[in-house]
XYZ file of C-alpha atoms in Angstrom:
283
model
C -34.825 78.177 -27.361
C -37.387 81.117 -28.533
C -38.994 80.270 -32.290
C -38.974 83.752 -33.575
C -41.455 83.845 -36.792
C -42.814 86.595 -38.844
C -46.111 86.877 -36.932
C -43.811 87.377 -33.518
C -41.637 90.109 -35.063
C -44.981 91.533 -35.812
C -46.505 91.579 -32.753
C -42.284 92.247 -30.895
C -42.398 95.729 -32.597
C -45.463 96.530 -35.046
C -44.359 97.618 -37.917
C -40.691 98.901 -37.065
C -37.252 98.121 -39.059
C -37.726 94.377 -38.091
C -40.777 94.254 -40.112
C -39.135 96.311 -43.306
C -36.193 93.331 -43.508
C -38.964 90.817 -43.668
C -40.393 92.773 -46.020
C -37.974 93.832 -48.608
C -37.208 92.086 -51.629
C -33.934 93.555 -52.329
C -31.568 92.646 -48.345
C -30.011 88.970 -48.437
C -31.538 86.016 -47.636
C -28.535 85.901 -44.964
C -28.402 89.336 -43.989
C -32.525 88.875 -42.810
C -31.386 85.925 -40.696
C -28.529 87.538 -39.438
C -30.659 90.251 -38.209
C -34.347 89.245 -37.462
C -33.123 87.349 -34.190
C -30.650 89.863 -32.886
C -33.248 92.325 -32.715
C -35.851 89.976 -31.739
C -33.466 89.421 -28.730
C -32.863 93.385 -27.978
C -37.138 93.424 -27.842
C -36.699 90.563 -25.080
C -34.133 91.530 -23.191
C -35.680 95.470 -23.125
C -39.188 94.118 -22.220
C -37.233 91.770 -19.217
C -34.879 94.419 -17.957
C -35.397 97.091 -14.518
C -35.981 100.806 -15.644
C -32.440 102.468 -16.052
C -34.279 105.505 -14.862
C -33.745 104.319 -11.311
C -30.131 103.773 -11.630
C -28.785 106.461 -8.699
C -30.910 103.810 -5.900
C -30.517 101.800 -3.691
C -33.443 98.907 -2.811
C -33.758 97.632 -0.075
C -36.065 94.433 1.172
C -37.447 92.257 4.046
C -39.611 89.325 4.744
C -41.599 90.030 7.663
C -42.167 87.057 9.966
C -45.278 86.333 13.257
C -44.059 87.572 16.531
C -46.011 86.714 19.583
C -47.779 84.513 18.115
C -49.871 86.217 16.027
C -49.715 85.169 11.719
C -49.000 87.992 10.373
C -46.590 87.816 7.212
C -45.774 89.983 4.325
C -43.031 91.782 2.553
C -41.195 95.710 2.358
C -39.606 97.069 -0.390
C -37.886 100.332 0.465
C -35.931 102.089 -1.529
C -33.525 105.165 -1.956
C -32.605 107.671 -4.085
C -31.303 111.316 -2.564
C -33.343 111.787 0.215
C -36.476 110.187 -0.872
C -37.909 107.024 0.142
C -40.621 105.367 -1.640
C -41.819 102.005 0.693
C -44.200 99.849 -0.633
C -45.199 96.813 2.582
C -48.080 94.558 1.599
C -48.825 93.144 5.331
C -52.051 90.146 6.475
C -52.899 87.675 8.847
C -52.925 90.531 11.706
C -55.344 91.357 14.292
C -58.920 92.296 12.863
C -60.419 94.293 15.562
C -60.144 96.740 18.770
C -62.799 97.415 20.699
C -65.301 95.988 17.874
C -63.033 98.344 15.519
C -60.875 98.194 12.162
C -57.215 97.341 14.263
C -54.921 100.274 14.098
C -51.129 98.812 13.416
C -48.944 100.942 14.287
C -45.791 100.718 12.329
C -41.813 101.588 12.334
C -38.397 101.477 10.246
C -36.476 100.764 13.788
C -33.050 101.654 14.103
C -29.297 101.244 16.237
C -29.028 98.442 18.328
C -28.850 94.150 16.506
C -30.758 94.788 13.093
C -31.950 91.515 13.667
C -36.089 89.983 15.138
C -36.163 88.605 18.769
C -37.023 85.717 19.329
C -38.989 84.439 22.246
C -35.371 84.527 24.235
C -36.674 87.554 24.331
C -39.492 87.544 26.668
C -37.360 87.785 29.926
C -39.978 88.496 32.784
C -42.133 85.281 31.136
C -45.556 86.347 30.367
C -45.096 85.216 26.811
C -45.302 88.251 25.220
C -41.882 89.976 24.427
C -43.087 93.632 24.345
C -41.881 96.479 22.467
C -39.377 97.372 25.240
C -38.244 93.922 25.965
C -37.731 94.055 21.536
C -35.558 96.973 21.870
C -32.198 95.668 22.286
C -32.753 93.741 18.953
C -34.829 96.044 16.518
C -33.374 99.678 17.901
C -35.715 102.732 18.890
C -37.634 104.323 16.124
C -35.593 105.849 13.035
C -38.765 106.303 10.432
C -42.314 105.948 11.610
C -44.293 104.957 8.983
C -47.525 107.309 8.136
C -49.355 107.345 6.031
C -49.361 110.580 5.738
C -48.024 114.197 7.583
C -44.551 113.668 9.729
C -42.813 110.063 9.961
C -40.356 110.972 12.399
C -39.197 109.109 15.380
C -41.021 112.092 17.258
C -44.559 110.563 15.523
C -44.309 107.250 17.304
C -45.588 109.314 19.963
C -48.795 109.729 18.329
C -49.981 106.043 17.259
C -49.659 107.217 14.280
C -50.873 104.558 11.951
C -50.261 103.220 8.556
C -53.103 101.149 8.243
C -56.477 99.245 9.797
C -57.476 95.444 9.969
C -55.767 92.572 9.350
C -54.320 93.439 5.875
C -53.390 95.980 3.736
C -51.099 97.653 1.681
C -48.502 100.707 2.658
C -47.080 102.841 0.377
C -45.609 106.426 0.861
C -42.944 108.532 -0.786
C -41.227 110.843 1.608
C -38.070 112.646 2.871
C -35.753 110.423 4.814
C -33.530 111.078 8.226
C -30.406 110.920 7.801
C -30.464 108.092 10.465
C -32.407 105.736 9.166
C -30.598 106.063 5.642
C -27.405 105.271 7.881
C -29.753 102.006 9.311
C -30.097 101.233 5.784
C -26.542 100.818 4.224
C -25.475 99.204 7.606
C -28.185 96.611 7.406
C -29.234 97.032 10.841
C -32.827 98.609 9.481
C -36.014 96.654 10.995
C -39.462 97.507 10.374
C -41.898 95.881 13.028
C -45.556 96.291 12.854
C -47.151 96.112 16.740
C -50.728 95.086 17.841
C -52.223 91.229 18.366
C -55.004 90.024 18.967
C -55.518 89.663 22.754
C -57.313 86.459 22.663
C -53.869 84.890 21.541
C -52.397 85.526 24.936
C -51.833 84.118 27.792
C -53.887 84.845 30.671
C -51.514 87.436 33.158
C -50.232 88.814 29.544
C -54.094 89.993 28.946
C -54.214 91.803 32.321
C -51.612 93.278 31.489
C -51.173 97.069 30.181
C -48.887 98.540 28.105
C -44.919 99.226 28.815
C -45.662 102.119 26.295
C -48.865 103.648 26.610
C -50.248 102.714 29.767
C -54.140 102.817 29.083
C -54.000 100.701 26.446
C -53.396 96.239 27.069
C -50.509 95.135 26.377
C -51.396 93.892 23.301
C -51.940 96.413 21.297
C -48.831 97.909 21.664
C -46.133 94.664 21.209
C -45.214 93.467 18.091
C -46.464 91.303 15.891
C -44.077 91.048 12.348
C -40.782 91.601 12.380
C -38.091 91.786 9.477
C -35.042 93.398 8.834
C -34.186 95.586 5.387
C -31.299 94.026 3.508
C -29.798 95.500 0.268
C -31.256 94.087 -3.047
C -31.728 94.429 -6.214
C -34.355 96.795 -7.210
C -38.110 94.841 -9.011
C -36.408 91.820 -7.099
C -39.220 90.533 -4.238
C -38.416 89.276 -0.801
C -37.804 85.059 -0.678
C -41.499 83.738 -0.428
C -43.145 86.645 -1.948
C -46.194 85.493 -3.547
C -46.495 83.784 -6.590
C -48.040 85.493 -9.546
C -50.229 82.388 -10.693
C -48.558 82.484 -13.862
C -46.568 79.490 -15.161
C -43.334 80.342 -17.805
C -42.528 77.806 -20.618
C -40.049 77.359 -23.042
C -43.177 78.646 -25.329
C -43.740 81.892 -23.761
C -40.857 82.540 -22.106
C -41.344 86.289 -24.720
C -44.659 87.076 -24.272
C -43.976 87.016 -19.724
C -40.629 88.614 -20.475
C -43.245 91.162 -22.234
C -45.620 91.266 -19.675
C -44.046 91.844 -16.498
C -43.375 95.278 -16.970
C -47.140 95.373 -16.762
C -47.615 93.193 -13.505
C -45.705 95.032 -11.631
C -47.762 98.166 -13.011
C -50.646 96.531 -11.802
C -50.469 96.338 -7.988
C -52.867 98.448 -6.545
C -52.020 100.211 -3.495
C -54.930 99.946 -0.474
C -56.248 102.655 1.783
C -54.728 103.162 5.257
C -55.528 104.986 8.072
C -54.846 107.493 10.549
C -55.092 107.825 14.302
C -53.515 109.472 16.533
C -52.618 108.715 20.717
C -50.322 109.776 23.448
C -47.652 107.082 23.053
C -43.926 107.106 24.960
C -41.081 106.787 22.550
C -39.765 103.138 22.757
């Protein structure tokens, strides 16, 4: 149980009604004992509650798991209000360089299939790599391109307009969501896929192959590296396995942690992203 003291009440209310009740000699002692805990609980509830301004939004989340032997992991959160989508994605463990430059990773929300990520059994040609084409029956075609700026339609996927470079990055953007992707989110069949593998991690056979989408690029460049199905969630809820904050909550600091919760969320910083355009066939 959280112990409420005059000092705690002053910190929570900063000279508000609770403080005046404590100082008013004409207020009945029993009334003070009844009122102060109620005010304290109200303050704690407000500090730990999601903002009500987003009550008309729908929220989706996914954990990104590795594909094709990559070390990629991450989390994705999508908030949809009307026809506007806010996508926040943190990814790490991706291939870092390509041709001695930061690796450009193309990323999409795929739709209109099983709504799942492919396993090793999807490798139908036995080269040790699940290509984008082999993964298509599981996660579907491009519904939305998670581009840094400009067009986010499926057609934007044809230019490899990417959302991040290097081994780790944050993607954070709000854009107009098309009806097909919105329907897939509601149906639970929308899948986030991040592409781009380190060729050195592939079999000798796969290293010699060219992309099934862009013949002038190696197979590794367009093959999926991370994948996760977006599922409905409550606002502000992080996917299971989200990074720990490093702060331990105990009985004595419950009130303080609830009050700080909103601040910790607001402190998340967005990372830089890049745009690279290159001809690409629709996946």
